[in-house]
CSV table of C-alpha atoms in Angstrom, one decimal:
chain,number,residue,atom,x,y,z
A,1,MET,CA,27.5,-42.6,-37.8
A,2,SER,CA,28.3,-44.5,-34.9
A,3,THR,CA,30.6,-41.8,-33.9
A,4,MET,CA,28.1,-38.8,-34.1
A,5,ILE,CA,25.5,-40.8,-31.7
A,6,ASN,CA,28.1,-41.7,-29.2
A,7,ASP,CA,29.0,-38.1,-29.3
A,8,ILE,CA,25.2,-37.2,-28.9
A,9,ARG,CA,25.2,-39.7,-25.9
A,10,LEU,CA,28.1,-38.7,-24.2
A,11,ARG,CA,26.9,-34.8,-24.5
A,12,GLU,CA,23.5,-35.5,-22.5
A,13,SER,CA,25.0,-37.8,-20.2
A,14,MET,CA,27.8,-35.2,-19.4
A,15,LYS,CA,25.1,-32.8,-18.9
A,16,ILE,CA,23.5,-35.2,-16.2
A,17,ILE,CA,27.0,-36.1,-14.6
A,18,LEU,CA,28.0,-32.2,-14.5
A,19,ARG,CA,24.9,-31.4,-12.4
A,20,PRO,CA,26.9,-31.3,-8.9
A,21,VAL,CA,29.7,-29.3,-10.7
A,22,ALA,CA,26.5,-26.6,-11.9
A,23,GLU,CA,24.9,-27.0,-8.6
A,24,LYS,CA,28.0,-26.1,-6.4
A,25,GLU,CA,28.4,-23.1,-8.8
A,26,ASP,CA,24.7,-22.1,-8.4
A,27,GLU,CA,25.7,-22.6,-4.7
A,28,TYR,CA,28.7,-20.3,-4.8
A,29,ILE,CA,27.1,-17.5,-7.1
A,30,ARG,CA,23.9,-17.3,-4.6
A,31,ARG,CA,26.5,-16.9,-1.5
A,32,MET,CA,28.9,-14.7,-3.1
A,33,ASP,CA,25.7,-12.6,-4.6
A,34,ALA,CA,24.2,-12.6,-1.2
A,35,ASP,CA,26.6,-10.2,-0.1
A,36,THR,CA,24.9,-7.4,-1.7
A,37,ARG,CA,21.5,-8.6,-1.0
A,38,PRO,CA,19.3,-7.6,2.0
A,39,ALA,CA,18.0,-10.1,4.6
A,40,PRO,CA,15.2,-12.1,3.8
A,41,ALA,CA,11.7,-10.4,5.1
A,42,THR,CA,10.8,-13.8,6.4
A,43,LEU,CA,12.8,-15.7,8.7
A,44,HIS,CA,12.4,-19.3,9.7
A,45,ALA,CA,10.3,-19.5,12.5
A,46,LYS,CA,13.2,-20.9,15.1
A,47,LEU,CA,15.6,-18.4,13.8
A,48,GLN,CA,13.2,-15.4,14.5
A,49,SER,CA,12.6,-16.4,17.9
A,50,LEU,CA,16.6,-16.6,18.6
A,51,LEU,CA,16.5,-13.4,16.9
A,52,GLU,CA,14.0,-12.0,18.7
A,53,LYS,CA,15.8,-13.5,22.2
A,54,PHE,CA,18.8,-11.8,21.3
A,55,ILE,CA,17.3,-8.5,20.2
A,56,LEU,CA,15.7,-8.5,23.8
A,57,LYS,CA,18.7,-9.3,25.6
A,58,GLU,CA,20.8,-6.4,23.8
A,59,ARG,CA,17.9,-4.1,24.7
A,60,ARG,CA,17.7,-5.4,28.7
A,61,LYS,CA,21.9,-4.6,28.5
A,62,HIS,CA,21.1,-1.1,26.9
A,63,ARG,CA,18.4,-0.1,29.3
A,64,MET,CA,21.1,-1.4,32.3
A,65,THR,CA,23.1,1.0,30.9
A,66,TRP,CA,21.1,3.7,30.7
A,67,LEU,CA,20.1,3.1,34.5
A,68,LYS,CA,23.6,2.9,35.7
A,69,ARG,CA,24.2,6.4,33.7
A,70,SER,CA,21.3,8.0,34.7
A,71,ALA,CA,22.4,6.6,39.0
A,72,ILE,CA,25.5,8.2,38.4
A,73,ILE,CA,24.2,11.3,37.0
A,74,ALA,CA,22.1,11.8,39.3
A,75,ALA,CA,24.9,10.9,42.4
A,76,VAL,CA,27.2,13.6,40.7
A,77,ILE,CA,24.3,16.4,40.6
A,78,LEU,CA,23.5,15.4,44.4
A,79,MET,CA,27.3,15.9,45.1
A,80,LEU,CA,27.5,18.9,43.4
A,81,ALA,CA,24.2,20.5,45.1
A,82,MET,CA,25.7,19.1,48.4
A,83,ALA,CA,29.2,21.1,48.1
A,84,ALA,CA,27.0,24.4,46.7
A,85,CYS,CA,25.6,24.3,49.7
A,86,MET,CA,28.5,23.8,51.8
A,87,ALA,CA,30.2,26.4,49.9
A,88,ILE,CA,27.1,29.1,50.6
A,89,GLU,CA,27.3,30.1,54.3
A,90,PRO,CA,23.3,30.8,54.6
A,91,LEU,CA,22.8,27.9,53.2
A,92,ARG,CA,25.1,25.9,54.8
A,93,GLU,CA,23.6,27.4,58.2
A,94,LYS,CA,20.2,26.4,57.6
A,95,ILE,CA,20.7,23.4,56.5
A,96,PHE,CA,23.5,22.7,60.0
A,97,GLY,CA,21.1,24.7,61.7
A,98,TYR,CA,17.9,22.6,60.9
A,99,PHE,CA,19.7,19.3,62.3
A,100,VAL,CA,21.2,20.7,65.6
A,101,THR,CA,18.0,22.2,66.3
A,102,TRP,CA,16.2,19.2,65.7
A,103,TYR,CA,19.0,17.7,67.6
A,104,GLU,CA,18.3,19.9,70.5
A,105,ASP,CA,14.9,19.8,70.6
A,106,TYR,CA,14.1,16.2,70.6
A,107,PHE,CA,15.7,14.1,72.9
A,108,GLU,CA,14.3,11.3,74.9
A,109,LEU,CA,14.2,11.6,79.2
A,110,LYS,CA,13.5,8.0,80.7
A,111,ILE,CA,12.1,7.5,83.8
A,112,ASP,CA,12.7,3.9,85.4
A,113,ALA,CA,9.6,2.4,86.8
A,114,PRO,CA,9.4,1.8,90.7
A,115,ALA,CA,10.9,-1.2,92.2
A,116,THR,CA,7.4,-2.0,94.0
A,117,THR,CA,3.9,-0.9,92.6
A,118,MET,CA,2.6,2.3,94.3
A,119,LEU,CA,1.6,2.1,97.8
A,120,ASP,CA,-2.1,1.2,98.8
A,121,ASP,CA,-2.0,4.2,101.1
A,122,ALA,CA,-0.5,6.9,99.0
A,123,THR,CA,-4.2,7.4,97.5
A,124,ALA,CA,-5.4,7.9,101.3
A,125,ALA,CA,-3.0,11.3,102.0
A,126,PRO,CA,-2.9,14.2,99.9
A,127,LEU,CA,-0.5,14.3,97.2
A,128,GLY,CA,2.3,16.8,97.4
A,129,THR,CA,1.2,19.7,99.7
A,130,PHE,CA,2.8,22.9,100.3
A,131,ASN,CA,3.8,25.0,103.1
A,132,TYR,CA,4.3,28.0,101.6
A,133,ILE,CA,3.0,29.8,98.7
A,134,PRO,CA,3.5,32.8,97.2
A,135,GLU,CA,2.4,36.2,98.3
A,136,GLY,CA,-1.1,37.1,97.0
A,137,TYR,CA,-2.0,33.4,95.3
A,138,GLU,CA,-4.3,31.0,97.0
A,139,ILE,CA,-5.9,27.6,96.1
A,140,VAL,CA,-8.8,28.0,93.6
A,141,GLU,CA,-8.9,24.2,92.8
A,142,ASP,CA,-7.9,21.0,93.8
A,143,ILE,CA,-8.2,18.0,92.1
A,144,GLN,CA,-7.8,14.7,92.7
A,145,LEU,CA,-8.5,11.3,91.0
A,146,GLY,CA,-6.7,8.3,92.3
A,147,ASP,CA,-2.7,9.0,92.5
A,148,LYS,CA,-3.2,12.1,90.3
A,149,ARG,CA,-3.8,15.8,91.4
A,150,LYS,CA,-4.2,19.0,90.2
A,151,VAL,CA,-3.8,22.0,92.4
A,152,PHE,CA,-4.3,25.7,90.6
A,153,PHE,CA,-3.3,28.2,92.4
A,154,GLN,CA,-4.2,32.4,91.5
A,155,ASN,CA,-3.8,35.5,92.7
A,156,ASN,CA,-5.4,38.9,92.3
A,157,GLU,CA,-4.0,39.4,88.8
A,158,ASP,CA,-5.3,36.1,87.3
A,159,ASN,CA,-1.9,34.5,87.2
A,160,GLN,CA,-2.0,30.7,87.7
A,161,ILE,CA,0.3,28.8,89.1
A,162,VAL,CA,-0.4,24.7,88.4
A,163,PHE,CA,0.8,22.0,90.4
A,164,MET,CA,0.5,18.2,89.3
A,165,VAL,CA,1.3,15.4,90.7
A,166,ASP,CA,1.4,11.8,88.8
A,167,ALA,CA,2.4,8.4,89.6
A,168,VAL,CA,5.2,6.6,87.7
A,169,LYS,CA,4.0,2.9,87.0
A,170,GLN,CA,6.3,2.3,84.5
A,171,GLN,CA,9.1,3.5,82.8
A,172,GLN,CA,8.1,6.7,80.5
A,173,ASN,CA,9.3,8.5,77.8
A,174,TYR,CA,8.8,12.2,77.8
A,175,ASP,CA,9.7,14.0,74.9
A,176,VAL,CA,11.3,17.4,76.4
A,177,LYS,CA,10.7,20.2,73.8
A,178,TYR,CA,12.7,22.7,75.5
A,179,ASP,CA,16.5,22.7,77.0
A,180,PHE,CA,16.7,22.2,80.4
A,181,GLN,CA,18.6,22.7,83.4
A,182,GLN,CA,19.4,20.4,86.2
A,183,GLN,CA,19.7,21.5,89.9
A,184,SER,CA,18.6,20.3,93.7
A,185,ILE,CA,16.2,22.1,95.5
A,186,GLY,CA,15.7,20.7,99.1
A,187,GLU,CA,15.9,16.5,99.0
A,188,PHE,CA,15.1,16.4,94.9
A,189,SER,CA,16.6,16.9,91.9
A,190,VAL,CA,14.7,19.4,89.9
A,191,MET,CA,14.5,20.1,86.3
A,192,MET,CA,13.6,23.1,85.1
A,193,LEU,CA,12.7,23.7,81.7
A,194,LEU,CA,14.2,26.8,79.8
A,195,GLY,CA,12.7,28.9,77.0
A,196,THR,CA,8.9,28.3,77.9
A,197,GLU,CA,6.1,30.1,76.2
A,198,LYS,CA,5.0,33.1,77.4
A,199,ARG,CA,8.1,33.1,79.9
A,200,ARG,CA,6.2,30.5,82.2
A,201,THR,CA,8.9,28.5,84.7
A,202,ARG,CA,8.4,24.7,84.6
A,203,LEU,CA,9.7,22.4,87.2
A,204,ILE,CA,9.6,18.9,87.1
A,205,TRP,CA,11.0,16.3,89.5
A,206,PHE,CA,10.4,13.1,90.7
A,207,ASP,CA,10.4,10.9,93.9
A,208,GLU,CA,10.3,7.2,94.5
A,209,TYR,CA,6.5,7.3,93.4
A,210,TYR,CA,5.5,10.3,91.7
A,211,ARG,CA,6.1,12.8,89.2
A,212,TYR,CA,5.9,16.2,90.1
A,213,GLU,CA,4.9,19.5,88.0
A,214,LEU,CA,4.9,23.2,88.4
A,215,VAL,CA,4.2,26.0,86.2
A,216,GLY,CA,3.2,29.5,86.5
A,217,ILE,CA,4.8,32.9,85.6
A,218,VAL,CA,6.8,33.0,88.9
A,219,PRO,CA,10.5,33.9,90.1
A,220,LEU,CA,12.4,30.4,90.1
A,221,SER,CA,13.3,31.4,93.7
A,222,GLU,CA,9.6,31.3,94.8
A,223,PHE,CA,9.4,28.0,93.0
A,224,GLU,CA,12.4,26.8,95.2
A,225,LYS,CA,10.8,28.1,98.3
A,226,MET,CA,7.2,26.1,97.6
A,227,ILE,CA,9.4,22.8,96.7
A,228,GLU,CA,11.4,23.0,99.6
A,229,SER,CA,8.3,23.5,101.8
A,230,MET,CA,6.7,20.7,100.3
A,231,THR,CA,5.3,17.6,102.6
B,1,MET,CA,29.2,1.8,-14.7
B,2,PHE,CA,31.3,4.9,-15.7
B,3,TYR,CA,33.6,2.4,-15.8
B,4,TYR,CA,32.4,0.5,-18.6
B,5,GLU,CA,31.3,3.2,-21.0
B,6,GLY,CA,34.2,2.8,-22.5
B,7,LEU,CA,34.2,-0.7,-23.4
B,8,LEU,CA,30.5,-0.3,-24.5
B,9,SER,CA,31.2,1.9,-27.2
B,10,ALA,CA,33.7,-0.4,-28.8
B,11,LEU,CA,31.1,-3.0,-29.2
B,12,GLU,CA,29.5,-2.6,-32.7
B,13,THR,CA,25.7,-4.1,-32.7
B,14,GLU,CA,22.8,-3.3,-30.0
B,15,GLU,CA,22.4,-6.9,-28.7
B,16,GLN,CA,26.1,-6.4,-27.8
B,17,LYS,CA,25.7,-3.9,-26.1
B,18,THR,CA,22.8,-4.9,-24.2
B,19,THR,CA,24.0,-7.9,-22.9
B,20,ALA,CA,27.3,-6.3,-22.0
B,21,THR,CA,25.1,-3.5,-20.3
B,22,HIS,CA,22.6,-6.4,-18.5
B,23,ILE,CA,25.8,-8.3,-17.3
B,24,PHE,CA,27.6,-5.1,-16.0
B,25,GLU,CA,24.5,-4.1,-13.9
B,26,ARG,CA,23.6,-7.3,-12.8
B,27,TYR,CA,26.6,-9.2,-11.7
B,28,GLU,CA,29.0,-6.4,-11.1
B,29,SER,CA,28.7,-7.5,-7.6
B,30,LEU,CA,29.4,-11.0,-7.7
B,31,MET,CA,32.4,-10.7,-9.9
B,32,PHE,CA,33.7,-8.2,-7.2
B,33,HIS,CA,32.8,-10.1,-4.4
B,34,ILE,CA,34.3,-13.4,-6.3
B,35,ALA,CA,37.9,-11.8,-7.4
B,36,PHE,CA,37.8,-10.2,-3.5
B,37,ASP,CA,37.5,-13.8,-2.9
B,38,TYR,CA,41.0,-14.8,-4.4
B,39,VAL,CA,43.1,-11.6,-4.0
B,40,LYS,CA,41.6,-10.4,-0.6
B,41,ASN,CA,42.3,-7.0,-1.6
B,42,GLU,CA,39.9,-4.1,-2.5
B,43,SER,CA,42.2,-2.7,-5.1
B,44,ASP,CA,43.2,-5.7,-7.1
B,45,ALA,CA,39.5,-7.1,-6.8
B,46,GLU,CA,38.8,-3.8,-8.7
B,47,ASP,CA,41.3,-4.2,-11.2
B,48,LEU,CA,40.4,-7.8,-11.7
B,49,VAL,CA,36.6,-7.1,-12.6
B,50,MET,CA,38.0,-4.0,-15.2
B,51,GLN,CA,40.1,-7.1,-16.7
B,52,VAL,CA,37.1,-9.6,-16.6
B,53,ALA,CA,34.8,-7.0,-18.0
B,54,GLU,CA,37.1,-6.3,-21.1
B,55,ASN,CA,37.3,-10.0,-21.9
B,56,ILE,CA,33.7,-10.6,-21.5
B,57,CYS,CA,33.5,-7.3,-24.2
B,58,ASN,CA,35.9,-8.8,-26.1
B,59,ASN,CA,34.0,-12.6,-26.2
B,60,ILE,CA,30.2,-11.0,-25.8
B,61,GLU,CA,28.9,-13.7,-28.9
B,62,ALA,CA,29.7,-16.1,-26.1
B,63,PHE,CA,27.1,-14.6,-23.7
B,64,ILE,CA,24.6,-13.7,-26.1
B,65,GLY,CA,21.0,-15.1,-25.8
B,66,LYS,CA,22.0,-16.9,-22.8
B,67,GLY,CA,19.5,-17.0,-19.6
B,68,ASP,CA,20.2,-15.5,-16.3
B,69,LYS,CA,21.5,-18.5,-14.7
B,70,SER,CA,23.6,-19.6,-17.5
B,71,LEU,CA,25.1,-16.1,-17.8
B,72,ALA,CA,25.6,-16.2,-14.0
B,73,ARG,CA,27.4,-19.4,-14.4
B,74,MET,CA,29.9,-17.9,-16.7
B,75,VAL,CA,30.4,-14.5,-15.3
B,76,ALA,CA,31.4,-16.6,-12.4
B,77,ARG,CA,33.7,-19.0,-13.7
B,78,TYR,CA,35.2,-16.6,-15.9
B,79,THR,CA,36.2,-14.2,-12.9
B,80,ARG,CA,37.3,-17.3,-11.2
B,81,ASN,CA,39.7,-18.1,-13.8
B,82,ALA,CA,40.9,-14.4,-14.1
B,83,ALA,CA,41.3,-14.7,-10.2
B,84,THR,CA,43.3,-17.8,-9.9
B,85,ASN,CA,46.2,-16.3,-12.6
B,86,LYS,CA,45.8,-12.9,-10.8
B,87,TYR,CA,46.7,-15.0,-7.6
B,88,HIS,CA,49.3,-16.8,-9.2
B,89,GLU,CA,50.9,-13.6,-10.3
B,90,LEU,CA,50.4,-12.0,-6.9
B,91,LYS,CA,52.2,-15.0,-5.0
B,92,ARG,CA,54.9,-14.3,-8.1
B,93,LYS,CA,55.4,-18.0,-7.6
B,94,ALA,CA,58.7,-19.4,-9.5
B,95,THR,CA,56.5,-22.4,-10.1
B,96,VAL,CA,54.9,-22.5,-13.5
B,97,SER,CA,51.3,-21.7,-14.1
B,98,PHE,CA,48.2,-24.2,-13.6
B,99,ASP,CA,47.5,-25.0,-17.0
B,100,GLU,CA,51.5,-25.4,-17.8
B,101,THR,CA,51.9,-27.9,-14.6
B,102,TYR,CA,49.0,-30.2,-15.6
B,103,MET,CA,48.6,-29.6,-19.5
B,104,GLU,CA,51.6,-29.5,-20.8
B,105,ASP,CA,51.3,-31.9,-23.2
B,106,GLU,CA,47.9,-30.8,-24.3
B,107,SER,CA,49.6,-29.9,-28.1
B,108,ARG,CA,48.7,-33.6,-29.0
B,109,GLU,CA,45.1,-34.7,-29.3
B,110,GLU,CA,43.9,-37.4,-27.3
B,111,ALA,CA,40.4,-38.9,-28.4
B,112,ILE,CA,38.3,-41.0,-25.8
B,113,THR,CA,38.2,-44.6,-26.5
B,114,GLU,CA,35.3,-46.5,-26.9
B,115,PHE,CA,35.5,-47.9,-23.9
B,116,GLU,CA,35.7,-44.6,-21.7
B,117,CYS,CA,32.7,-43.6,-23.8
B,118,SER,CA,30.7,-46.7,-22.6
B,119,ILE,CA,31.6,-45.8,-19.5
B,120,LEU,CA,30.6,-42.2,-19.3
B,121,THR,CA,27.6,-42.9,-21.0
B,122,ASP,CA,25.9,-45.7,-18.8
B,123,GLY,CA,23.5,-44.6,-17.0
B,124,GLU,CA,24.3,-47.0,-13.7
B,125,TYR,CA,27.3,-45.3,-13.1
B,126,PHE,CA,25.9,-41.4,-13.4
B,127,GLY,CA,25.9,-41.5,-9.5
B,128,TYR,CA,29.4,-42.2,-9.0
B,129,LEU,CA,30.4,-40.1,-12.0
B,130,GLN,CA,28.9,-37.2,-10.4
B,131,GLU,CA,30.8,-37.7,-7.3
B,132,TYR,CA,34.2,-38.0,-9.3
B,133,VAL,CA,33.5,-35.2,-11.7
B,134,THR,CA,33.7,-33.0,-8.5
B,135,LYS,CA,37.2,-34.6,-7.8
B,136,LEU,CA,38.7,-33.4,-11.2
B,137,PRO,CA,40.8,-30.0,-11.2
B,138,GLU,CA,38.9,-26.5,-11.5
B,139,ALA,CA,40.4,-26.2,-15.0
B,140,TYR,CA,39.0,-29.5,-16.4
B,141,GLN,CA,35.5,-28.8,-15.1
B,142,ASP,CA,35.6,-25.4,-16.3
B,143,VAL,CA,36.1,-27.0,-19.8
B,144,LEU,CA,33.6,-29.7,-19.5
B,145,MET,CA,31.0,-27.0,-18.1
B,146,TYR,CA,31.7,-24.9,-21.2
B,147,ARG,CA,31.3,-28.0,-23.6
B,148,TYR,CA,28.3,-29.8,-22.5
B,149,VAL,CA,26.4,-27.6,-20.0
B,150,GLU,CA,26.7,-24.1,-22.1
B,151,GLU,CA,26.8,-26.4,-25.0
B,152,MET,CA,29.8,-24.1,-26.6
B,153,ASN,CA,32.0,-25.3,-29.2
B,154,CYS,CA,35.7,-25.4,-28.6
B,155,ARG,CA,36.7,-22.5,-31.0
B,156,GLN,CA,34.3,-20.6,-28.7
B,157,ILE,CA,35.4,-21.8,-25.7
B,158,ALA,CA,39.0,-21.2,-27.0
B,159,LYS,CA,38.1,-17.7,-27.9
B,160,LEU,CA,36.3,-17.3,-24.6
B,161,LEU,CA,39.7,-18.6,-22.4
B,162,ASN,CA,42.2,-17.2,-24.8
B,163,MET,CA,44.0,-20.4,-25.6
B,164,SER,CA,44.2,-22.5,-29.1
B,165,GLU,CA,41.1,-24.6,-30.4
B,166,SER,CA,43.3,-27.5,-30.0
B,167,THR,CA,44.1,-26.8,-26.5
B,168,VAL,CA,40.5,-26.8,-25.5
B,169,SER,CA,39.8,-29.9,-27.2
B,170,THR,CA,42.8,-31.6,-25.7
B,171,ARG,CA,41.6,-30.2,-22.1
B,172,VAL,CA,38.3,-31.9,-22.9
B,173,ASN,CA,39.6,-34.5,-24.1
B,174,ARG,CA,41.8,-35.6,-21.2
B,175,ALA,CA,38.8,-34.4,-18.9
B,176,LEU,CA,36.9,-36.9,-19.8
B,177,LYS,CA,39.6,-39.5,-20.0
B,178,GLN,CA,40.2,-38.9,-16.2
B,179,LEU,CA,36.8,-38.9,-15.3
B,180,ALA,CA,36.6,-42.6,-16.8
B,181,ARG,CA,39.8,-43.5,-14.7
B,182,LEU,CA,38.9,-42.4,-11.5
B,183,PHE,CA,35.6,-44.2,-11.9
B,184,GLU,CA,37.8,-47.2,-13.0
B,185,GLU,CA,40.5,-46.6,-10.2
B,186,GLY,CA,37.4,-46.4,-8.0
B,187,ARG,CA,35.6,-49.8,-8.9
B,188,MET,CA,38.8,-51.5,-8.9
B,189,ARG,CA,39.4,-50.8,-5.0
B,190,VAL,CA,35.7,-52.1,-4.0
């Protein structure tokens, strides 16, 4: 009887004593069985936030990779396009022509300002007077406002020569659209602009204080004579 | 499941077939993972699962009527034992097996003493005993689990583990004795 009671007591005691072994086994089973189970749908908040951060980081990495790839592809396409343009003659000429024209058409003409201010009596005397005027031309209008003067010459065929005088008060930059030649006429160094519209001749020159300009459809030799005769 | 059809056809009753089918369907992956954990080889693990499945079919009566938790533990323990044996076999160790090493004198019946029984049944010591029971060899833990948690008798355990009934009985007693000894040693140190 005593053995039987002991046996029952032992059985019940061992059930309790063996609990850690059973728990360990259960844990082992859970771990092993989990290998085939999907991840839980609801995660711990901390784990969830960590996971989200990780995903964001990965996405950013992925995005950067695509940006880099896109930039490389764009650069390659650009280079290929340029190479193609260089290989095709008409395109090449057009492209180079554009740059060359642009460079030729626009350049800066820098004029230094006079060392002293304009003479007080400069306005009193007429600015630039020609002793020689091309045949058939006569002055039709003479406008002088301060240190500016504009004279219009006209012949019977209504062709005009315009003479302009303007004071150089400070350093001025002139965008000269057309090509020009420089030559000495009398005591001046004159710029002759070439290729102007309507076959006009346009000459520009300077002295110490003024900028002079002559425009008109007149042979260059006539203009040269006018400039030489200027007082 | 295709592999288990032959095994299932050998079972006699419908209850046996249902239990075996349930075990294979539910715990096949568990068996495989445990086996793989030991042998670290897919094909060996598959062989092991087949071997375990065959053993389960041979001892299907021990599994009938068990709950899911109990079934999982039994299947896991069963697979672990088979895997351990397979592991030793694969290692081709010259040494004798675990059973032979630790249980060489198991044929001799050793009943636990009254004093040992009093230690194991004293509720005050359960906390310490729970700590020491995890330090017992796995083979001892297994028989204790079969005997006291699964509430199987020695004959059932013997059939399940493919050993003699007396060996099982001795192993249970030795496990209990060793547990009591571990407790005594611990108390002596304190």
